[in-house]
Short mmCIF file of C-alpha atoms in Angstrom, two decimals:
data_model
loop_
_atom_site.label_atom_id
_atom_site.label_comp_id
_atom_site.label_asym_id
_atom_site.label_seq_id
_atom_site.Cartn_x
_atom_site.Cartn_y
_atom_site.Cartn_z
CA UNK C 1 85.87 173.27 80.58
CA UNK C 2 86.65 176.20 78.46
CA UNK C 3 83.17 175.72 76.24
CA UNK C 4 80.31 174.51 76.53
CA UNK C 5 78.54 171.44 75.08
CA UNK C 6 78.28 167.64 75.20
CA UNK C 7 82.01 165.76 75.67
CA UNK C 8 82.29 161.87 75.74
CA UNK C 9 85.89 160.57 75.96
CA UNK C 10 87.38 158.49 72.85
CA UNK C 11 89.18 155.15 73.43
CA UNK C 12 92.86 155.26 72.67
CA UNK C 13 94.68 154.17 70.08
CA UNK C 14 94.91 150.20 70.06
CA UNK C 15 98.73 149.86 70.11
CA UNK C 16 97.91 146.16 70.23
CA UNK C 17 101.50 144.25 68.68
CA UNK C 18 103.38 141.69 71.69
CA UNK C 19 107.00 142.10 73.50
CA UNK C 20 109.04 142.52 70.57
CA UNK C 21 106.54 146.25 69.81
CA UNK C 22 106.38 147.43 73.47
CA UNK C 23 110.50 146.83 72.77
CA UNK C 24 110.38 148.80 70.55
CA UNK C 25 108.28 151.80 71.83
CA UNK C 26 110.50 151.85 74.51
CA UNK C 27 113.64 152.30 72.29
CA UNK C 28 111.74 155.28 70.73
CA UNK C 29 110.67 156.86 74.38
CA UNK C 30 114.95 156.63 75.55
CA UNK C 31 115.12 158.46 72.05
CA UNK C 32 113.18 161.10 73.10
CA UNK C 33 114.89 161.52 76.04
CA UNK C 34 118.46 161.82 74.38
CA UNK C 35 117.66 163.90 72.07
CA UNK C 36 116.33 166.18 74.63
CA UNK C 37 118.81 166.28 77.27
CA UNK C 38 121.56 164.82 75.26
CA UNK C 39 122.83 163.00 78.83
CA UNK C 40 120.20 161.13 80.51
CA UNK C 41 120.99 159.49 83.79
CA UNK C 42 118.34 158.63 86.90
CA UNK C 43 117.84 161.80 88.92
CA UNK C 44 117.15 163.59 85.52
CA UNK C 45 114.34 161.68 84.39
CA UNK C 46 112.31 161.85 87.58
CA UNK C 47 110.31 165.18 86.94
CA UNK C 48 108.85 162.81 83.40
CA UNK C 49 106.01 161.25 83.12
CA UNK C 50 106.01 157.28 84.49
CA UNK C 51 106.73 156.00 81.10
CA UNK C 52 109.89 158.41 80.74
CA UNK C 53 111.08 157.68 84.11
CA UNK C 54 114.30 155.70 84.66
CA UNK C 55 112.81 152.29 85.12
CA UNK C 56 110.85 152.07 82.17
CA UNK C 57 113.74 153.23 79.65
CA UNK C 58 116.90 151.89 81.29
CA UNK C 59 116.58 148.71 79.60
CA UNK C 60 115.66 149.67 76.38
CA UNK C 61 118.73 152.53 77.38
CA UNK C 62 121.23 149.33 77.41
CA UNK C 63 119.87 147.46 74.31
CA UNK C 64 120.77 150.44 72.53
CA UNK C 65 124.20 150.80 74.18
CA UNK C 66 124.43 146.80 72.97
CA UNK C 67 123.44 148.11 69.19
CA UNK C 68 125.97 151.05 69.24
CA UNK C 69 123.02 153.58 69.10
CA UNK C 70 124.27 154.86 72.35
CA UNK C 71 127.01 155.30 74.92
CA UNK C 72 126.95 154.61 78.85
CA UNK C 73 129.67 155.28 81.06
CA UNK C 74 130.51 158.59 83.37
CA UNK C 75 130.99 161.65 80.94
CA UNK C 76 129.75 164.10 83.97
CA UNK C 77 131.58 164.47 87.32
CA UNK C 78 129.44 164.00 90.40
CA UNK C 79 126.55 162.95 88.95
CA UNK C 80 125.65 159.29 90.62
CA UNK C 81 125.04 155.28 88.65
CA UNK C 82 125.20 155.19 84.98
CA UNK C 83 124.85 158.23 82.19
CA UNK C 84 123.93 157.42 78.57
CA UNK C 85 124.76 159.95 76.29
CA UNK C 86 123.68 160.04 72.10
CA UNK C 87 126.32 159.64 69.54
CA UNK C 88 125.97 162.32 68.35
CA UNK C 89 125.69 164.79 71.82
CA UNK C 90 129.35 162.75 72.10
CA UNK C 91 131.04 164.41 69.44
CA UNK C 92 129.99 167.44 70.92
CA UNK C 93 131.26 167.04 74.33
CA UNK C 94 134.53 165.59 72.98
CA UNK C 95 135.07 169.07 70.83
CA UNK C 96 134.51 170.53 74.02
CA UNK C 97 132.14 173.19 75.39
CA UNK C 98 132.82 176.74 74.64
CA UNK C 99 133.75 178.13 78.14
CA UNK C 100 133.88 181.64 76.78
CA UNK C 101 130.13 181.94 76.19
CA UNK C 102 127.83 183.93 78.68
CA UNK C 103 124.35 182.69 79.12
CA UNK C 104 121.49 182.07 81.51
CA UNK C 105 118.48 179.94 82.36
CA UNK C 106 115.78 180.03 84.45
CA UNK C 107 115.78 177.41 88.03
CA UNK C 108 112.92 175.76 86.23
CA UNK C 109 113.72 175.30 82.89
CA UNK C 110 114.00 171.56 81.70
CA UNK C 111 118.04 172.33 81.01
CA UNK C 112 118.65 173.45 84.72
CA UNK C 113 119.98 170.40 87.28
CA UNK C 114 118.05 172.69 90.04
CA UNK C 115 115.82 170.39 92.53
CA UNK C 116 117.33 167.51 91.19
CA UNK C 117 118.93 166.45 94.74
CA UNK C 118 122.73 165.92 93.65
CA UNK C 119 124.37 166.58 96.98
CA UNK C 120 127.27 167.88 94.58
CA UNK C 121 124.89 170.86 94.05
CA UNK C 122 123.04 171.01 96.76
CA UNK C 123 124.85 174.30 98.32
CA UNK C 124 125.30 175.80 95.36
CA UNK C 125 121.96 175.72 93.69
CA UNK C 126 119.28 177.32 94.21
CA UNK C 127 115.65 175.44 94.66
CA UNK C 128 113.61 174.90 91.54
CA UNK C 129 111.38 178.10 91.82
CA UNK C 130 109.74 180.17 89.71
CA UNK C 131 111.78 183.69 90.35
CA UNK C 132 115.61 181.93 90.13
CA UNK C 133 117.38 182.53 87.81
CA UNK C 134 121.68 181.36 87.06
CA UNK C 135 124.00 182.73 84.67
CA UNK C 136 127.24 180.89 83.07
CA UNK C 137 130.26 181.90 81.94
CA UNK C 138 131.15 178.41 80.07
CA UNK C 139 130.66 175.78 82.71
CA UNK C 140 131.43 178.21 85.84
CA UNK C 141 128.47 179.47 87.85
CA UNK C 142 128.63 183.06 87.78
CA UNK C 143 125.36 184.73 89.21
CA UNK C 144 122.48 183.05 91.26
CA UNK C 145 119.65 185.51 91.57
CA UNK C 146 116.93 183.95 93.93
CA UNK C 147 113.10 186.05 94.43
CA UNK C 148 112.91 187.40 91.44
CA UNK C 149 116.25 189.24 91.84
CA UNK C 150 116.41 189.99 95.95
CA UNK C 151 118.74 188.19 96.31
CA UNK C 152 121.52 187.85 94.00
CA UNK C 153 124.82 185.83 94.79
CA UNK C 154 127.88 187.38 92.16
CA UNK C 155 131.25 185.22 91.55
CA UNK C 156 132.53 187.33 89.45
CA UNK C 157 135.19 190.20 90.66
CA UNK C 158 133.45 194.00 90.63
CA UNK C 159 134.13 195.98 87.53
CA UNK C 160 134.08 192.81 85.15
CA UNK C 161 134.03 193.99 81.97
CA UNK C 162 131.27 191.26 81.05
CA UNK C 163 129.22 191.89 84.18
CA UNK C 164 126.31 193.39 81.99
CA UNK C 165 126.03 189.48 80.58
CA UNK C 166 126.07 188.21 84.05
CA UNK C 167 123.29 190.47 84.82
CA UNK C 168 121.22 189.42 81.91
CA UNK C 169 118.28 187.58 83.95
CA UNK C 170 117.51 190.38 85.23
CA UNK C 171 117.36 192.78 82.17
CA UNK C 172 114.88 190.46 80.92
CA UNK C 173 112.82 190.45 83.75
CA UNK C 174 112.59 194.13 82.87
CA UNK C 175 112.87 193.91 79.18
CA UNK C 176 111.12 191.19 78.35
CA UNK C 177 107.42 191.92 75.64
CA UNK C 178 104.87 189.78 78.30
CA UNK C 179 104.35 191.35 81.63
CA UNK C 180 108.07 193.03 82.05
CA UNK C 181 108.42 193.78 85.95
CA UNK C 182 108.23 197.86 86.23
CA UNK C 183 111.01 197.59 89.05
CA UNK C 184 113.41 194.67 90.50
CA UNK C 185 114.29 195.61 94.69
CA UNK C 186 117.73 193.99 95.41
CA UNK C 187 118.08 193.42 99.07
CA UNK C 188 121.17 191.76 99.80
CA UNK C 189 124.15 190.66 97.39
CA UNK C 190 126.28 187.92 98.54
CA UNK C 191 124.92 188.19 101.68
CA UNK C 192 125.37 191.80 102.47
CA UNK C 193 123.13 194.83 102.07
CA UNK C 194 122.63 196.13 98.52
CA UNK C 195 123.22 199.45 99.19
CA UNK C 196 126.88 199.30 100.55
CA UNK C 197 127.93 196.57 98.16
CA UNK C 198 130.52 196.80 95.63
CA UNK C 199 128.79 195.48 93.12
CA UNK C 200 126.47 198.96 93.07
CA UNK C 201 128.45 200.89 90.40
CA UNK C 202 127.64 197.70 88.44
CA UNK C 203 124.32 197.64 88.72
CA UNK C 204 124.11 201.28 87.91
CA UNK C 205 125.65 201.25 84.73
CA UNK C 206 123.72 198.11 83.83
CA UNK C 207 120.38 199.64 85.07
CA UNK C 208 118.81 202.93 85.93
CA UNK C 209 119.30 201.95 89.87
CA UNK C 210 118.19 204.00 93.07
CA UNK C 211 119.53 203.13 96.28
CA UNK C 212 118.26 203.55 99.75
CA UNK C 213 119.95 202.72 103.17
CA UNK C 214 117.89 199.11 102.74
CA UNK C 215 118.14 198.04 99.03
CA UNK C 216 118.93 198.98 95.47
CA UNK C 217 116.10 199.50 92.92
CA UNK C 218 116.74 198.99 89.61
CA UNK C 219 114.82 200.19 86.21
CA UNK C 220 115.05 199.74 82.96
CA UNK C 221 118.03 201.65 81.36
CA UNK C 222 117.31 204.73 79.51
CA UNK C 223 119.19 207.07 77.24
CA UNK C 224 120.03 210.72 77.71
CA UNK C 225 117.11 211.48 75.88
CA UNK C 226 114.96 209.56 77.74
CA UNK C 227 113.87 206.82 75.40
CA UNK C 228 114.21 203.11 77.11
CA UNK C 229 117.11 201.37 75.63
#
């Protein structure tokens, strides 16, 4: 305990009411959910707490799909059994994602499908770790960086104009105002030594980068004066 003193545990709150109010606290958990995730579907909801889990909001999930609150069917490809999706995270998807936006997440964040077990992803995806990190261009996987950037995985061509976005993980990890790493040590990129890579001329004008015959180091970028960008 972080202080000291005398504790005794309160009871709860008497939810008392009969079917008809555990109904309806049910309904109010699957809203939570969608308005969280927007698409809820079985293999999402196991990393929540028993009460958000699958069994104990799928039927409350379909009595709202019977009211028109909310749609089931199969909006996402290779995702297995039944997805309910809001109204209103519908509309969305049906004006359609904006597959010219660059952006990036971390393995663990509650958005990421990492260490969900899809076999559709299971190649592709890194584990759920703290030190992964993916980038997006629209809904194409462009960078998986894996150990806190020592190994990174690029599908994008050398040279891309954009490449600075792809890299973006790891200028936070350098960037970022809590505990900023002082250096990230790239080892191998897809697979092959940093060093002779051709993504290195991209890493150097992204980052103040020093390579070795074993690996790339990079730094945070500074100006010709000096100054950190």
């Amino acid at each position: 305990a972080p202080f000291a003193g005398a504790w005794r545990r309160l009871p709860g709150p008497d939810l008392g009411g009969g079917l008809l109010e555990a109904e309806e606290r049910r309904k109010d958990r699957a809203r939570l959910l969608l308005d969280r995730y927007g698409v809820v579907f079985r293999e999402l909801l196991q990393r929540e707490l028993g009460p958000l889990r699958w069994n104990g909001v799928f039927r409350a999930l379909r009595l709202m799909e019977l009211a028109g609150e909310a749609l089931a069917g199969c909006f996402f490809e290779n995702l297995p059994g039944p997805q309910f999706v809001s109204r209103q995270a519908f509309r969305e998807l049906r004006r359609g994602l904006p597959e010219d936006a660059a952006y990036w997440l971390a393995a663990t964040d509650p958005a990421s499908i990492c260490g969900l077990g899809l076999d559709a992803f299971r190649d592709s995806l890194p584990k759920r770790l703290s030190g992964s990190h993916l980038s997006y261009l629209g809904s194409k996987l462009i960078l998986v960086s894996r150990r806190k950037g020592r190994e990174l995985e690029i599908h994008a061509e050398p040279g891309d104009p954009r490449m600075p976005e792809f890299l973006a993980p790891l200028s936070h990890m350098l960037e970022r105002s809590f505990r900023p790493e002082t250096r990230i040590v790239v080892e191998t990129i897809n697979g092959e030594p940093a060093p002779r890579s051709p993504y290195l001329d991209d890493l150097r004008r992204a980052f103040d980068a020093a390579a070795d015959y074993k690996a790339v180091t990079l730094y945070r970028k500074t100006n010709a004066t000096g100054n950190v960008q």
